[in-house]
Amino acid sequence: RRHKPSAPEHKRDFAAHGGALSGSHNDTRSFFNFSQLVLSAGHLKSPPVLKHSKVTYFEVEILDVQSKRQICIVDKVPPSSTLLDVKQKFHKACPQWYPSRVGLQLERNGPYLKDSISIQSLAVSSIITLYFTDLGQQVSWTTFFLTEYTGPLLIYLLFYIRLSTIYDQVESTKNFRHPVVHLACFCHCLHYIRHLLETLFVHKLSGGHTPLKNMIQGCAFYWGFTSWIAYYINHPRYTPPSFGHRQVSFAALAFLMCEAGNHFINVALAQQKHSGSKACFPSPTYNPFTWLFLLVSCPNYTYEVGSWISFTVMTQTLPVGIFAFLMVIQMSLWARKKHKLYLKRFYPEVRRKAAMIPIIF
């Protein structure tokens, strides 16, 4: 016979059963919350402790190249510093020697180190020993070229106007000027104006310097020859070329072509340096003046020599001929030196080219 529980007992059993269910539900919910907490917390592993790296500074000892006497010690030099930074700190310690005047060598008989070289590349230990040489008074390359080319331009014009202190005034007004005198003045001024404009706007001159004595020597050479040339061409007793108008016209045309070629070559070289392309030798373009790159490695020197040879034929004067001869020698030496550098960098492309003049040089 089935026993039917009473109402109070039924309520007690239901309460006990419901309590067990609610306890199990709370445990499940607590476990779920704990799992979410663990997953959101990320790795239980503690983060690694960062070790602070110690920066190593260098100490630069500067000695006199002659007496080996210690001049200065530049301390706390960071590894990222360049030699120019060391020169600037050296200038603060010794104000009489500014950076462009300081020459530093790793060895007493070694070459001068460039300002862009890194200190870390010179370091064998934490102490670096360098030898100091006073390079003397320095000028920038821009000042060097502007001074060298401005002088001939002004000097020639002084002779062209025939100052009374240079020529006899009565003889100057009496004698008639041949058209080649005016043409020579135009060509001479054009040559040096082109040099000045290219120095300012075309050539990418480095920030380096050169000794003042080099500028004095260059000015003495160009200014002195300009005075000698201008004196003869603008003299009241100047005689025109032997073959007359035909000789002057042919030489003037050749002069203008050489000037144009020189300009376009300099522009091509400047564009190559500006673009940073150093992997290949400059190649000719659609411009016919650049086709000389097929024959020679330094066509700018070829055109420069051609200008002065044409000017010699046009004026037919001995001073211009001597100056043109000296320019041929100087330009050939510069071209030969540059040609050797090109052979090291662009051997397959330059090996069949001449330096300045095909076959001869």
CSV table of C-alpha atoms in Angstrom, one decimal:
chain,number,residue,atom,x,y,z
A,1,ARG,CA,0.0,0.0,0.0
A,2,ARG,CA,1.5,3.3,-1.1
A,3,HIS,CA,2.1,5.7,1.7
A,4,LYS,CA,1.0,9.2,0.9
A,5,PRO,CA,3.1,11.7,2.8
A,6,SER,CA,1.5,14.5,4.6
A,7,ALA,CA,1.7,18.1,3.6
A,8,PRO,CA,4.3,19.3,6.1
A,9,GLU,CA,6.7,16.4,5.3
A,10,HIS,CA,6.2,17.1,1.5
A,11,LYS,CA,7.2,20.7,2.0
A,12,ARG,CA,10.3,19.7,4.0
A,13,ASP,CA,11.5,17.3,1.3
A,14,PHE,CA,11.0,19.9,-1.4
A,15,ALA,CA,12.9,22.5,0.5
A,16,ALA,CA,15.8,20.2,1.0
A,17,HIS,CA,15.9,19.2,-2.7
A,18,GLY,CA,15.6,22.8,-3.8
A,19,GLY,CA,18.4,23.9,-1.5
A,20,ALA,CA,20.7,21.2,-3.0
A,21,LEU,CA,19.9,22.4,-6.5
A,22,SER,CA,20.6,26.1,-5.6
A,23,GLY,CA,23.9,25.2,-4.0
A,24,SER,CA,25.0,23.3,-7.1
A,25,HIS,CA,24.0,26.2,-9.3
A,26,ASN,CA,26.0,28.6,-7.2
A,27,ASP,CA,29.1,26.4,-7.4
A,28,THR,CA,28.9,26.3,-11.2
A,29,ARG,CA,28.5,30.0,-11.4
A,30,SER,CA,31.4,30.7,-9.1
A,31,PHE,CA,33.6,28.3,-11.2
A,32,PHE,CA,32.6,30.1,-14.4
A,33,ASN,CA,33.4,33.5,-12.9
A,34,PHE,CA,36.8,32.3,-11.7
A,35,SER,CA,37.6,30.9,-15.2
A,36,GLN,CA,36.7,34.3,-16.8
A,37,LEU,CA,38.9,36.0,-14.3
A,38,VAL,CA,41.9,33.7,-15.1
A,39,LEU,CA,41.4,34.1,-18.8
A,40,SER,CA,41.2,37.9,-18.6
A,41,ALA,CA,44.2,38.2,-16.4
A,42,GLY,CA,46.6,36.9,-19.1
A,43,HIS,CA,49.8,35.0,-18.2
A,44,LEU,CA,50.3,34.1,-14.6
A,45,LYS,CA,54.0,34.4,-15.2
A,46,SER,CA,55.5,37.5,-13.8
A,47,PRO,CA,57.0,40.0,-16.4
A,48,PRO,CA,60.7,39.9,-16.9
A,49,VAL,CA,62.8,42.5,-15.2
A,50,LEU,CA,64.3,45.0,-17.7
A,51,LYS,CA,68.0,45.4,-17.3
A,52,HIS,CA,69.3,48.9,-17.9
A,53,SER,CA,72.2,48.9,-20.4
A,54,LYS,CA,75.2,50.9,-19.4
A,55,VAL,CA,76.3,53.4,-22.1
A,56,THR,CA,80.1,53.3,-22.7
A,57,TYR,CA,81.7,56.7,-23.2
A,58,PHE,CA,85.1,57.2,-24.9
A,59,GLU,CA,87.9,59.4,-23.9
A,60,VAL,CA,89.9,61.1,-26.7
A,61,GLU,CA,93.5,62.1,-25.9
A,62,ILE,CA,94.9,64.7,-28.3
A,63,LEU,CA,98.7,64.9,-28.7
A,64,ASP,CA,100.9,67.3,-30.6
A,65,VAL,CA,102.1,65.6,-33.8
A,66,GLN,CA,105.7,67.0,-33.4
A,67,SER,CA,106.4,66.9,-29.7
A,68,LYS,CA,103.9,64.2,-28.7
A,69,ARG,CA,102.9,66.5,-25.8
A,70,GLN,CA,99.4,66.2,-24.5
A,71,ILE,CA,97.3,69.2,-25.5
A,72,CYS,CA,93.8,68.2,-24.4
A,73,ILE,CA,91.6,65.3,-23.2
A,74,VAL,CA,88.0,65.2,-24.5
A,75,ASP,CA,86.1,63.0,-22.1
A,76,LYS,CA,82.5,61.6,-22.1
A,77,VAL,CA,82.3,61.2,-25.9
A,78,PRO,CA,79.3,59.1,-26.9
A,79,PRO,CA,79.8,56.2,-29.4
A,80,SER,CA,77.5,57.9,-31.9
A,81,SER,CA,79.7,61.0,-32.1
A,82,THR,CA,81.7,61.9,-35.2
A,83,LEU,CA,85.1,63.5,-35.4
A,84,LEU,CA,83.5,66.9,-36.1
A,85,ASP,CA,81.9,66.6,-32.6
A,86,VAL,CA,85.3,66.0,-31.1
A,87,LYS,CA,86.7,69.0,-32.9
A,88,GLN,CA,84.0,71.2,-31.6
A,89,LYS,CA,84.6,70.1,-28.0
A,90,PHE,CA,88.3,70.6,-28.6
A,91,HIS,CA,87.6,74.1,-29.8
A,92,LYS,CA,85.8,74.8,-26.6
A,93,ALA,CA,88.8,73.7,-24.6
A,94,CYS,CA,91.3,75.5,-26.9
A,95,PRO,CA,89.4,78.5,-28.5
A,96,GLN,CA,92.4,79.5,-30.7
A,97,TRP,CA,91.9,76.4,-32.9
A,98,TYR,CA,88.5,76.3,-34.6
A,99,PRO,CA,87.3,73.0,-36.2
A,100,SER,CA,88.2,73.7,-39.8
A,101,ARG,CA,91.8,74.5,-38.7
A,102,VAL,CA,92.3,71.3,-36.8
A,103,GLY,CA,93.8,68.3,-38.5
A,104,LEU,CA,93.6,65.0,-36.6
A,105,GLN,CA,95.5,61.8,-37.4
A,106,LEU,CA,95.3,58.3,-36.0
A,107,GLU,CA,99.1,57.9,-36.6
A,108,ARG,CA,101.7,60.6,-36.8
A,109,ASN,CA,102.5,59.9,-40.5
A,110,GLY,CA,98.9,58.9,-41.4
A,111,PRO,CA,96.3,60.8,-43.4
A,112,TYR,CA,94.0,63.3,-41.9
A,113,LEU,CA,90.7,61.9,-40.7
A,114,LYS,CA,87.5,63.1,-42.2
A,115,ASP,CA,85.0,64.9,-40.1
A,116,SER,CA,82.2,62.4,-40.9
A,117,ILE,CA,84.1,59.4,-39.5
A,118,SER,CA,82.5,57.8,-36.4
A,119,ILE,CA,84.4,57.7,-33.2
A,120,GLN,CA,83.3,54.1,-32.5
A,121,SER,CA,85.1,53.0,-35.7
A,122,LEU,CA,88.4,54.4,-34.4
A,123,ALA,CA,88.1,52.9,-30.9
A,124,VAL,CA,90.2,49.9,-29.9
A,125,SER,CA,89.7,50.6,-26.2
A,126,SER,CA,87.9,53.3,-24.2
A,127,ILE,CA,90.8,55.6,-24.7
A,128,ILE,CA,91.5,57.0,-28.2
A,129,THR,CA,94.7,58.8,-29.0
A,130,LEU,CA,94.8,61.3,-31.9
A,131,TYR,CA,97.6,63.5,-33.2
A,132,PHE,CA,96.9,67.2,-33.8
A,133,THR,CA,98.2,69.4,-36.6
A,134,ASP,CA,97.5,73.1,-37.1
A,135,LEU,CA,96.3,73.4,-40.7
A,136,GLY,CA,96.5,77.2,-40.6
A,137,GLN,CA,94.0,79.8,-41.8
A,138,GLN,CA,91.2,78.1,-43.7
A,139,VAL,CA,88.5,79.3,-46.2
A,140,SER,CA,85.5,77.5,-47.5
A,141,TRP,CA,85.5,76.1,-51.0
A,142,THR,CA,82.7,78.5,-52.0
A,143,THR,CA,84.7,81.5,-51.0
A,144,PHE,CA,87.7,80.0,-52.7
A,145,PHE,CA,86.0,79.7,-56.2
A,146,LEU,CA,84.0,83.0,-55.9
A,147,THR,CA,87.2,85.0,-55.1
A,148,GLU,CA,89.2,83.2,-57.8
A,149,TYR,CA,86.6,83.8,-60.6
A,150,THR,CA,85.4,87.3,-59.6
A,151,GLY,CA,88.9,88.8,-59.9
A,152,PRO,CA,89.5,88.0,-63.7
A,153,LEU,CA,86.0,89.3,-64.5
A,154,LEU,CA,86.6,92.7,-63.0
A,155,ILE,CA,90.2,93.0,-64.0
A,156,TYR,CA,89.5,92.4,-67.7
A,157,LEU,CA,86.7,95.1,-67.6
A,158,LEU,CA,89.2,97.7,-66.2
A,159,PHE,CA,91.5,97.1,-69.1
A,160,TYR,CA,88.6,97.1,-71.6
A,161,ILE,CA,87.5,100.6,-70.7
A,162,ARG,CA,91.1,101.7,-71.2
A,163,LEU,CA,91.9,103.6,-68.0
A,164,SER,CA,94.1,106.6,-68.4
A,165,THR,CA,96.5,105.1,-65.8
A,166,ILE,CA,97.1,102.1,-68.0
A,167,TYR,CA,97.1,103.4,-71.6
A,168,ASP,CA,97.9,106.7,-73.2
A,169,GLN,CA,94.6,108.6,-73.4
A,170,VAL,CA,95.4,110.4,-76.7
A,171,GLU,CA,96.4,107.1,-78.4
A,172,SER,CA,93.3,105.3,-77.0
A,173,THR,CA,90.9,107.8,-78.4
A,174,LYS,CA,92.7,108.0,-81.7
A,175,ASN,CA,93.0,104.4,-82.7
A,176,PHE,CA,90.0,102.4,-83.9
A,177,ARG,CA,89.0,99.2,-82.0
A,178,HIS,CA,88.7,96.1,-84.1
A,179,PRO,CA,85.4,94.1,-83.6
A,180,VAL,CA,87.4,91.2,-82.2
A,181,VAL,CA,88.3,93.3,-79.2
A,182,HIS,CA,84.6,93.6,-78.2
A,183,LEU,CA,84.0,90.0,-79.0
A,184,ALA,CA,87.0,88.9,-76.8
A,185,CYS,CA,85.6,90.9,-73.9
A,186,PHE,CA,82.2,89.3,-74.3
A,187,CYS,CA,83.7,85.8,-74.5
A,188,HIS,CA,86.0,86.3,-71.5
A,189,CYS,CA,83.2,87.7,-69.3
A,190,LEU,CA,80.9,84.9,-70.4
A,191,HIS,CA,83.5,82.3,-69.4
A,192,TYR,CA,83.9,83.6,-65.8
A,193,ILE,CA,80.2,84.5,-65.3
A,194,ARG,CA,79.4,80.9,-66.2
A,195,HIS,CA,81.9,79.7,-63.5
A,196,LEU,CA,80.4,82.0,-60.9
A,197,LEU,CA,76.8,80.9,-61.6
A,198,GLU,CA,77.8,77.2,-61.6
A,199,THR,CA,79.6,77.7,-58.3
A,200,LEU,CA,76.5,79.1,-56.7
A,201,PHE,CA,73.7,77.0,-58.3
A,202,VAL,CA,75.2,73.9,-60.0
A,203,HIS,CA,78.2,72.5,-58.2
A,204,LYS,CA,77.5,70.6,-55.0
A,205,LEU,CA,80.5,71.8,-53.0
A,206,SER,CA,81.3,69.9,-49.8
A,207,GLY,CA,81.4,71.7,-46.5
A,208,GLY,CA,85.1,71.3,-46.3
A,209,HIS,CA,87.8,74.0,-46.3
A,210,THR,CA,91.1,74.6,-47.9
A,211,PRO,CA,94.2,76.6,-46.6
A,212,LEU,CA,94.2,80.3,-47.3
A,213,LYS,CA,97.6,80.0,-49.0
A,214,ASN,CA,96.0,77.9,-51.8
A,215,MET,CA,93.4,80.6,-52.5
A,216,ILE,CA,96.2,83.2,-52.6
A,217,GLN,CA,98.2,81.1,-55.1
A,218,GLY,CA,95.1,80.5,-57.3
A,219,CYS,CA,94.2,84.1,-57.3
A,220,ALA,CA,97.7,85.1,-58.2
A,221,PHE,CA,97.7,82.7,-61.1
A,222,TYR,CA,94.3,83.7,-62.6
A,223,TRP,CA,94.5,87.4,-61.8
A,224,GLY,CA,98.0,87.8,-63.0
A,225,PHE,CA,97.4,86.1,-66.4
A,226,THR,CA,94.1,88.0,-66.8
A,227,SER,CA,96.0,91.3,-66.4
A,228,TRP,CA,98.6,90.2,-69.0
A,229,ILE,CA,96.0,88.9,-71.5
A,230,ALA,CA,93.7,92.0,-71.1
A,231,TYR,CA,96.6,94.4,-71.5
A,232,TYR,CA,97.6,93.0,-74.9
A,233,ILE,CA,94.1,92.5,-76.3
A,234,ASN,CA,92.8,96.0,-75.3
A,235,HIS,CA,95.9,97.8,-76.2
A,236,PRO,CA,95.4,100.7,-78.7
A,237,ARG,CA,98.1,99.1,-81.0
A,238,TYR,CA,96.5,95.6,-81.0
A,239,THR,CA,96.6,94.0,-84.4
A,240,PRO,CA,93.7,91.7,-85.5
A,241,PRO,CA,94.2,88.0,-86.4
A,242,SER,CA,96.0,87.2,-89.7
A,243,PHE,CA,93.0,85.5,-91.4
A,244,GLY,CA,90.6,88.3,-90.5
A,245,HIS,CA,86.8,87.7,-90.1
A,246,ARG,CA,86.8,84.1,-91.0
A,247,GLN,CA,89.3,83.1,-88.3
A,248,VAL,CA,87.5,85.1,-85.7
A,249,SER,CA,84.1,83.7,-86.6
A,250,PHE,CA,85.3,80.1,-86.6
A,251,ALA,CA,87.1,80.4,-83.3
A,252,ALA,CA,84.2,82.3,-81.6
A,253,LEU,CA,81.8,79.6,-82.7
A,254,ALA,CA,84.1,76.9,-81.3
A,255,PHE,CA,84.4,78.8,-78.0
A,256,LEU,CA,80.7,79.1,-77.5
A,257,MET,CA,80.2,75.4,-78.3
A,258,CYS,CA,82.9,74.5,-75.7
A,259,GLU,CA,81.3,76.8,-73.1
A,260,ALA,CA,77.9,75.2,-73.7
A,261,GLY,CA,79.4,71.7,-73.5
A,262,ASN,CA,81.2,72.4,-70.3
A,263,HIS,CA,78.0,73.7,-68.7
A,264,PHE,CA,75.9,70.7,-69.7
A,265,ILE,CA,78.6,68.3,-68.5
A,266,ASN,CA,78.8,70.0,-65.1
A,267,VAL,CA,75.0,69.9,-64.8
A,268,ALA,CA,75.0,66.1,-65.6
A,269,LEU,CA,77.7,65.5,-63.0
A,270,ALA,CA,75.8,67.6,-60.4
A,271,GLN,CA,72.6,65.7,-61.0
A,272,GLN,CA,74.3,62.4,-60.5
A,273,LYS,CA,75.7,63.5,-57.2
A,274,HIS,CA,72.4,65.0,-56.1
A,275,SER,CA,70.5,61.8,-56.9
A,276,GLY,CA,73.0,59.7,-55.0
A,277,SER,CA,73.5,57.3,-57.8
A,278,LYS,CA,77.1,56.1,-57.5
A,279,ALA,CA,76.7,52.6,-59.0
A,280,CYS,CA,77.4,53.5,-62.6
A,281,PHE,CA,79.4,56.0,-64.7
A,282,PRO,CA,77.6,59.0,-66.2
A,283,SER,CA,76.1,58.0,-69.5
A,284,PRO,CA,75.3,60.2,-72.5
A,285,THR,CA,71.8,61.5,-72.9
A,286,TYR,CA,69.8,63.0,-75.8
A,287,ASN,CA,71.9,66.1,-75.4
A,288,PRO,CA,74.7,65.9,-78.0
A,289,PHE,CA,77.1,67.8,-75.8
A,290,THR,CA,77.1,64.8,-73.4
A,291,TRP,CA,78.1,62.4,-76.1
A,292,LEU,CA,81.7,63.1,-75.3
A,293,PHE,CA,81.2,60.7,-72.3
A,294,LEU,CA,81.6,57.9,-74.9
A,295,LEU,CA,85.2,58.8,-75.5
A,296,VAL,CA,86.6,60.4,-72.4
A,297,SER,CA,86.0,60.1,-68.7
A,298,CYS,CA,86.4,63.9,-67.9
A,299,PRO,CA,84.7,65.8,-70.7
A,300,ASN,CA,84.4,68.9,-68.6
A,301,TYR,CA,88.2,69.3,-68.7
A,302,THR,CA,88.1,68.7,-72.5
A,303,TYR,CA,85.7,71.5,-73.0
A,304,GLU,CA,87.6,73.8,-70.7
A,305,VAL,CA,90.8,73.3,-72.7
A,306,GLY,CA,88.8,73.7,-75.9
A,307,SER,CA,87.5,77.1,-74.8
A,308,TRP,CA,91.0,78.5,-74.2
A,309,ILE,CA,92.4,77.1,-77.4
A,310,SER,CA,89.6,78.7,-79.3
A,311,PHE,CA,90.1,82.0,-77.4
A,312,THR,CA,93.8,81.8,-78.4
A,313,VAL,CA,92.9,81.4,-82.1
A,314,MET,CA,90.3,84.1,-82.0
A,315,THR,CA,92.6,86.8,-80.4
A,316,GLN,CA,96.0,85.5,-81.8
A,317,THR,CA,98.0,86.8,-78.8
A,318,LEU,CA,101.0,85.2,-77.1
A,319,PRO,CA,99.8,85.6,-73.5
A,320,VAL,CA,96.6,83.7,-74.2
A,321,GLY,CA,98.6,81.0,-75.9
A,322,ILE,CA,100.9,80.6,-72.9
A,323,PHE,CA,97.9,80.5,-70.6
A,324,ALA,CA,96.1,77.9,-72.7
A,325,PHE,CA,99.2,75.7,-72.7
A,326,LEU,CA,99.5,75.9,-68.9
A,327,MET,CA,95.8,75.0,-68.7
A,328,VAL,CA,96.3,72.0,-70.9
A,329,ILE,CA,99.0,70.7,-68.5
A,330,GLN,CA,97.0,71.4,-65.4
A,331,MET,CA,93.7,69.9,-66.7
A,332,SER,CA,95.5,66.8,-67.9
A,333,LEU,CA,97.0,66.2,-64.5
A,334,TRP,CA,93.5,66.7,-62.8
A,335,ALA,CA,91.9,64.4,-65.5
A,336,ARG,CA,94.5,61.7,-65.0
A,337,LYS,CA,94.0,61.7,-61.3
A,338,LYS,CA,90.2,61.5,-61.6
A,339,HIS,CA,90.5,58.9,-64.3
A,340,LYS,CA,92.4,56.6,-61.8
A,341,LEU,CA,89.5,57.0,-59.3
A,342,TYR,CA,87.0,56.2,-62.0
A,343,LEU,CA,88.9,53.0,-62.9
A,344,LYS,CA,88.7,51.8,-59.4
A,345,ARG,CA,84.9,52.4,-59.1
A,346,PHE,CA,83.7,51.9,-62.7
A,347,TYR,CA,86.3,49.6,-64.3
A,348,PRO,CA,84.3,47.9,-67.0
A,349,GLU,CA,82.8,51.1,-68.2
A,350,VAL,CA,85.9,53.4,-68.1
A,351,ARG,CA,88.7,51.0,-69.1
A,352,ARG,CA,88.3,51.9,-72.9
A,353,LYS,CA,88.0,55.6,-72.4
A,354,ALA,CA,90.7,58.3,-72.4
A,355,ALA,CA,91.1,60.7,-69.5
A,356,MET,CA,90.7,64.0,-71.3
A,357,ILE,CA,91.7,64.0,-75.0
A,358,PRO,CA,91.1,60.8,-77.0
A,359,ILE,CA,94.2,58.8,-78.0
A,360,ILE,CA,96.6,61.5,-76.7
A,361,PHE,CA,95.7,61.5,-72.9
